[in-house]
mmCIF file of C-alpha atoms in Angstrom:
data_model
loop_
_atom_site.group_PDB
_atom_site.id
_atom_site.type_symbol
_atom_site.label_atom_id
_atom_site.label_comp_id
_atom_site.label_asym_id
_atom_site.label_seq_id
_atom_site.Cartn_x
_atom_site.Cartn_y
_atom_site.Cartn_z
ATOM 1 C CA UNK A 9 22.774 -20.272 8.258
ATOM 2 C CA UNK A 10 24.679 -17.575 10.132
ATOM 3 C CA UNK A 11 23.150 -15.189 12.707
ATOM 4 C CA UNK A 12 22.676 -12.368 10.167
ATOM 5 C CA UNK A 13 20.879 -14.400 7.501
ATOM 6 C CA UNK A 14 17.163 -15.152 7.404
ATOM 7 C CA UNK A 15 15.593 -18.328 6.152
ATOM 8 C CA UNK A 16 13.239 -18.321 3.192
ATOM 9 C CA UNK A 17 10.220 -18.832 5.503
ATOM 10 C CA UNK A 18 11.362 -15.944 7.754
ATOM 11 C CA UNK A 19 11.792 -13.701 4.703
ATOM 12 C CA UNK A 20 8.302 -14.657 3.474
ATOM 13 C CA UNK A 21 6.845 -13.920 6.923
ATOM 14 C CA UNK A 22 8.599 -10.500 7.021
ATOM 15 C CA UNK A 23 7.345 -9.688 3.529
ATOM 16 C CA UNK A 24 3.725 -10.471 4.509
ATOM 17 C CA UNK A 25 4.075 -8.617 7.800
ATOM 18 C CA UNK A 26 5.489 -5.558 6.005
ATOM 19 C CA UNK A 27 2.660 -5.586 3.449
ATOM 20 C CA UNK A 28 -0.163 -5.919 6.003
ATOM 21 C CA UNK A 29 1.377 -3.389 8.381
ATOM 22 C CA UNK A 30 1.680 -1.024 5.447
ATOM 23 C CA UNK A 31 -1.945 -1.517 4.591
ATOM 24 C CA UNK A 32 -2.939 -0.764 8.181
ATOM 25 C CA UNK A 33 -0.800 2.391 8.159
ATOM 26 C CA UNK A 34 -2.412 3.540 4.931
ATOM 27 C CA UNK A 35 -5.858 3.224 6.576
ATOM 28 C CA UNK A 36 -4.681 5.766 9.155
ATOM 29 C CA UNK A 37 -3.936 8.249 6.401
ATOM 30 C CA UNK A 38 -7.270 7.459 4.778
ATOM 31 C CA UNK A 39 -9.082 8.282 7.998
ATOM 32 C CA UNK A 40 -7.247 11.589 8.218
ATOM 33 C CA UNK A 41 -7.804 12.517 4.569
ATOM 34 C CA UNK A 42 -11.509 11.860 4.866
ATOM 35 C CA UNK A 43 -11.916 13.260 8.331
ATOM 36 C CA UNK A 44 -14.231 16.094 7.176
ATOM 37 C CA UNK A 45 -16.986 13.462 6.890
ATOM 38 C CA UNK A 46 -17.400 10.398 9.050
ATOM 39 C CA UNK A 47 -18.763 8.465 6.041
ATOM 40 C CA UNK A 48 -15.755 9.382 3.880
ATOM 41 C CA UNK A 49 -13.311 8.623 6.710
ATOM 42 C CA UNK A 50 -14.725 5.170 7.269
ATOM 43 C CA UNK A 51 -14.854 4.472 3.542
ATOM 44 C CA UNK A 52 -11.231 5.567 3.231
ATOM 45 C CA UNK A 53 -10.193 3.163 5.974
ATOM 46 C CA UNK A 54 -10.718 0.393 3.449
ATOM 47 C CA UNK A 55 -10.430 2.253 0.137
ATOM 48 C CA UNK A 56 -6.874 3.554 0.619
ATOM 49 C CA UNK A 57 -5.431 0.138 1.607
ATOM 50 C CA UNK A 58 -7.458 -1.476 -1.228
ATOM 51 C CA UNK A 59 -6.017 0.983 -3.780
ATOM 52 C CA UNK A 60 -2.445 0.241 -2.597
ATOM 53 C CA UNK A 61 -2.942 -3.520 -2.508
ATOM 54 C CA UNK A 62 -4.615 -3.704 -5.906
ATOM 55 C CA UNK A 63 -1.925 -1.462 -7.432
ATOM 56 C CA UNK A 64 0.795 -3.703 -6.005
ATOM 57 C CA UNK A 65 -0.952 -6.855 -7.231
ATOM 58 C CA UNK A 66 -1.382 -5.330 -10.693
ATOM 59 C CA UNK A 67 2.298 -4.303 -11.003
ATOM 60 C CA UNK A 68 3.993 -7.257 -9.373
ATOM 61 C CA UNK A 69 3.531 -9.877 -12.147
ATOM 62 C CA UNK A 70 5.060 -7.553 -14.740
ATOM 63 C CA UNK A 71 8.028 -6.876 -12.482
ATOM 64 C CA UNK A 72 8.540 -10.585 -11.965
ATOM 65 C CA UNK A 73 8.238 -11.330 -15.699
ATOM 66 C CA UNK A 74 10.746 -8.563 -16.473
ATOM 67 C CA UNK A 75 13.080 -10.047 -13.861
ATOM 68 C CA UNK A 76 12.951 -13.450 -15.578
ATOM 69 C CA UNK A 77 13.057 -12.208 -19.203
ATOM 70 C CA UNK A 78 16.127 -10.101 -18.464
ATOM 71 C CA UNK A 79 17.865 -12.933 -16.636
ATOM 72 C CA UNK A 80 18.329 -10.637 -13.688
ATOM 73 C CA UNK A 81 20.383 -11.980 -10.784
ATOM 74 C CA UNK A 82 17.931 -10.790 -8.166
ATOM 75 C CA UNK A 83 15.782 -13.669 -6.838
ATOM 76 C CA UNK A 84 12.038 -13.087 -7.228
ATOM 77 C CA UNK A 85 11.444 -13.499 -3.505
ATOM 78 C CA UNK A 86 13.928 -10.722 -2.769
ATOM 79 C CA UNK A 87 12.252 -8.431 -5.322
ATOM 80 C CA UNK A 88 8.896 -9.053 -3.656
ATOM 81 C CA UNK A 89 10.379 -8.548 -0.178
ATOM 82 C CA UNK A 90 12.013 -5.277 -1.190
ATOM 83 C CA UNK A 91 8.750 -4.115 -2.759
ATOM 84 C CA UNK A 92 6.739 -4.977 0.367
ATOM 85 C CA UNK A 93 9.296 -3.173 2.550
ATOM 86 C CA UNK A 94 9.054 -0.143 0.259
ATOM 87 C CA UNK A 95 5.270 -0.155 0.584
ATOM 88 C CA UNK A 96 5.658 -0.275 4.319
ATOM 89 C CA UNK A 97 8.109 2.644 4.308
ATOM 90 C CA UNK A 98 5.843 4.740 2.065
ATOM 91 C CA UNK A 99 2.781 4.053 4.129
ATOM 92 C CA UNK A 100 4.724 4.802 7.303
ATOM 93 C CA UNK A 101 5.333 8.267 5.851
ATOM 94 C CA UNK A 102 1.579 8.590 5.157
ATOM 95 C CA UNK A 103 0.707 7.551 8.704
ATOM 96 C CA UNK A 104 3.285 9.934 10.144
ATOM 97 C CA UNK A 105 1.855 12.845 8.188
ATOM 98 C CA UNK A 106 -1.805 11.830 8.818
ATOM 99 C CA UNK A 107 -2.290 14.014 11.942
ATOM 100 C CA UNK A 108 -0.971 17.052 10.124
ATOM 101 C CA UNK A 109 -3.249 16.311 7.146
ATOM 102 C CA UNK A 110 -6.262 16.040 9.464
ATOM 103 C CA UNK A 111 -5.452 19.209 11.331
ATOM 104 C CA UNK A 112 -4.993 21.274 8.167
ATOM 105 C CA UNK A 113 -8.084 19.804 6.580
ATOM 106 C CA UNK A 114 -10.113 21.141 9.453
ATOM 107 C CA UNK A 115 -8.375 24.470 9.927
ATOM 108 C CA UNK A 116 -7.174 25.749 6.569
ATOM 109 C CA UNK A 117 -9.131 25.977 3.366
ATOM 110 C CA UNK A 118 -5.957 26.711 1.388
ATOM 111 C CA UNK A 119 -3.381 24.320 2.864
ATOM 112 C CA UNK A 120 -5.417 21.163 3.528
ATOM 113 C CA UNK A 121 -5.631 19.837 0.008
ATOM 114 C CA UNK A 122 -2.026 20.645 -1.034
ATOM 115 C CA UNK A 123 -0.744 19.092 2.187
ATOM 116 C CA UNK A 124 -2.787 15.909 1.631
ATOM 117 C CA UNK A 125 -1.581 15.586 -1.952
ATOM 118 C CA UNK A 126 1.988 16.492 -0.954
ATOM 119 C CA UNK A 127 2.014 13.801 1.701
ATOM 120 C CA UNK A 128 1.123 11.232 -0.998
ATOM 121 C CA UNK A 129 3.949 12.439 -3.290
ATOM 122 C CA UNK A 130 6.445 12.354 -0.395
ATOM 123 C CA UNK A 131 5.312 8.831 0.445
ATOM 124 C CA UNK A 132 5.653 7.696 -3.167
ATOM 125 C CA UNK A 133 9.137 9.188 -3.424
ATOM 126 C CA UNK A 134 10.153 7.632 -0.139
ATOM 127 C CA UNK A 135 8.873 4.204 -1.173
ATOM 128 C CA UNK A 136 10.644 4.401 -4.543
ATOM 129 C CA UNK A 137 13.949 5.331 -2.877
ATOM 130 C CA UNK A 138 13.594 2.612 -0.282
ATOM 131 C CA UNK A 139 12.850 0.058 -3.023
ATOM 132 C CA UNK A 140 15.910 1.078 -5.031
ATOM 133 C CA UNK A 141 18.109 1.102 -1.930
ATOM 134 C CA UNK A 142 16.960 -2.402 -0.931
ATOM 135 C CA UNK A 143 17.767 -3.789 -4.377
ATOM 136 C CA UNK A 144 21.130 -2.006 -4.458
ATOM 137 C CA UNK A 145 22.032 -3.602 -1.123
ATOM 138 C CA UNK A 146 21.045 -7.050 -2.260
ATOM 139 C CA UNK A 147 23.150 -6.713 -5.448
ATOM 140 C CA UNK A 148 26.020 -4.616 -4.120
ATOM 141 C CA UNK A 149 28.814 -6.425 -5.893
ATOM 142 C CA UNK A 150 27.004 -8.230 -8.660
ATOM 143 C CA UNK A 151 28.289 -7.392 -12.157
ATOM 144 C CA UNK A 152 24.893 -7.814 -13.947
ATOM 145 C CA UNK A 153 22.726 -5.785 -11.642
ATOM 146 C CA UNK A 154 21.457 -3.401 -14.363
ATOM 147 C CA UNK A 155 18.871 -5.968 -15.479
ATOM 148 C CA UNK A 156 17.472 -6.052 -11.921
ATOM 149 C CA UNK A 157 17.107 -2.269 -11.928
ATOM 150 C CA UNK A 158 15.156 -2.457 -15.182
ATOM 151 C CA UNK A 159 12.741 -4.903 -13.509
ATOM 152 C CA UNK A 160 12.469 -2.520 -10.574
ATOM 153 C CA UNK A 161 11.706 0.374 -12.922
ATOM 154 C CA UNK A 162 9.031 -1.670 -14.687
ATOM 155 C CA UNK A 163 7.482 -2.538 -11.326
ATOM 156 C CA UNK A 164 7.476 1.096 -10.087
ATOM 157 C CA UNK A 165 6.095 2.534 -13.330
ATOM 158 C CA UNK A 166 3.311 -0.019 -13.454
ATOM 159 C CA UNK A 167 2.516 0.512 -9.748
ATOM 160 C CA UNK A 168 2.151 4.201 -10.342
ATOM 161 C CA UNK A 169 0.044 3.704 -13.435
ATOM 162 C CA UNK A 170 -2.246 1.274 -11.627
ATOM 163 C CA UNK A 171 -2.363 3.508 -8.580
ATOM 164 C CA UNK A 172 -3.536 6.457 -10.696
ATOM 165 C CA UNK A 173 -6.417 4.428 -12.143
ATOM 166 C CA UNK A 174 -7.427 2.806 -8.849
ATOM 167 C CA UNK A 175 -7.480 6.190 -7.142
ATOM 168 C CA UNK A 176 -9.793 7.405 -9.905
ATOM 169 C CA UNK A 177 -12.014 4.366 -9.393
ATOM 170 C CA UNK A 178 -12.104 4.726 -5.569
ATOM 171 C CA UNK A 179 -12.757 8.502 -5.616
ATOM 172 C CA UNK A 180 -13.558 10.460 -3.642
ATOM 173 C CA UNK A 181 -10.725 9.813 -1.192
ATOM 174 C CA UNK A 182 -10.072 13.438 -0.448
ATOM 175 C CA UNK A 183 -13.183 15.588 0.225
ATOM 176 C CA UNK A 184 -12.198 18.206 -2.374
ATOM 177 C CA UNK A 185 -12.142 17.164 -5.993
ATOM 178 C CA UNK A 186 -8.725 16.770 -7.626
ATOM 179 C CA UNK A 187 -7.436 15.969 -11.107
ATOM 180 C CA UNK A 188 -6.600 12.495 -9.810
ATOM 181 C CA UNK A 189 -10.287 11.666 -9.242
ATOM 182 C CA UNK A 190 -10.703 10.821 -12.936
ATOM 183 C CA UNK A 191 -7.604 8.676 -13.262
ATOM 184 C CA UNK A 192 -5.269 8.886 -16.244
ATOM 185 C CA UNK A 193 -7.768 10.613 -18.538
ATOM 186 C CA UNK A 194 -8.371 13.464 -16.086
ATOM 187 C CA UNK A 195 -4.688 13.941 -15.227
ATOM 188 C CA UNK A 196 -3.494 14.029 -18.845
ATOM 189 C CA UNK A 197 -6.392 15.816 -20.459
ATOM 190 C CA UNK A 198 -5.857 19.174 -22.083
#
């Protein structure tokens, strides 16, 4: 093993560390988003990480099955590692924007809610881009990498679908009601 490579156990440790650090970072955003009420803030400290973890655990098996069924060249452990790193990156964005979310929640009746929701969408976009970039790097010169990207797409789509439902189940997360509070049915109702 050369100096730049990591062993399987080191990669597993980094994956677990990225996931748990990401969950801790998401709790910071949960505290900020619920900061108008001490009860909501404390509840969000466990609800937001729970929503992210359950969404990841819901989507991951389908991504791994897609990886195997497509005969993708990406090893399962690398897919999981890239996914955990993406979750960490997305939740880092949430934690970075948490002070701004808290400030606007307390000082602006018009900007607080859009800023909180916007921070979530920025975090999701960042995580998706980081996930794709990590997979691209791992398969830079592989001729059959398209099948790995299909597995990544399956994982991301199912993560978002699960996230939508778990947010609905864990509501309220944000003090003001949103369309996301009712999950899929509320978002896509006429």
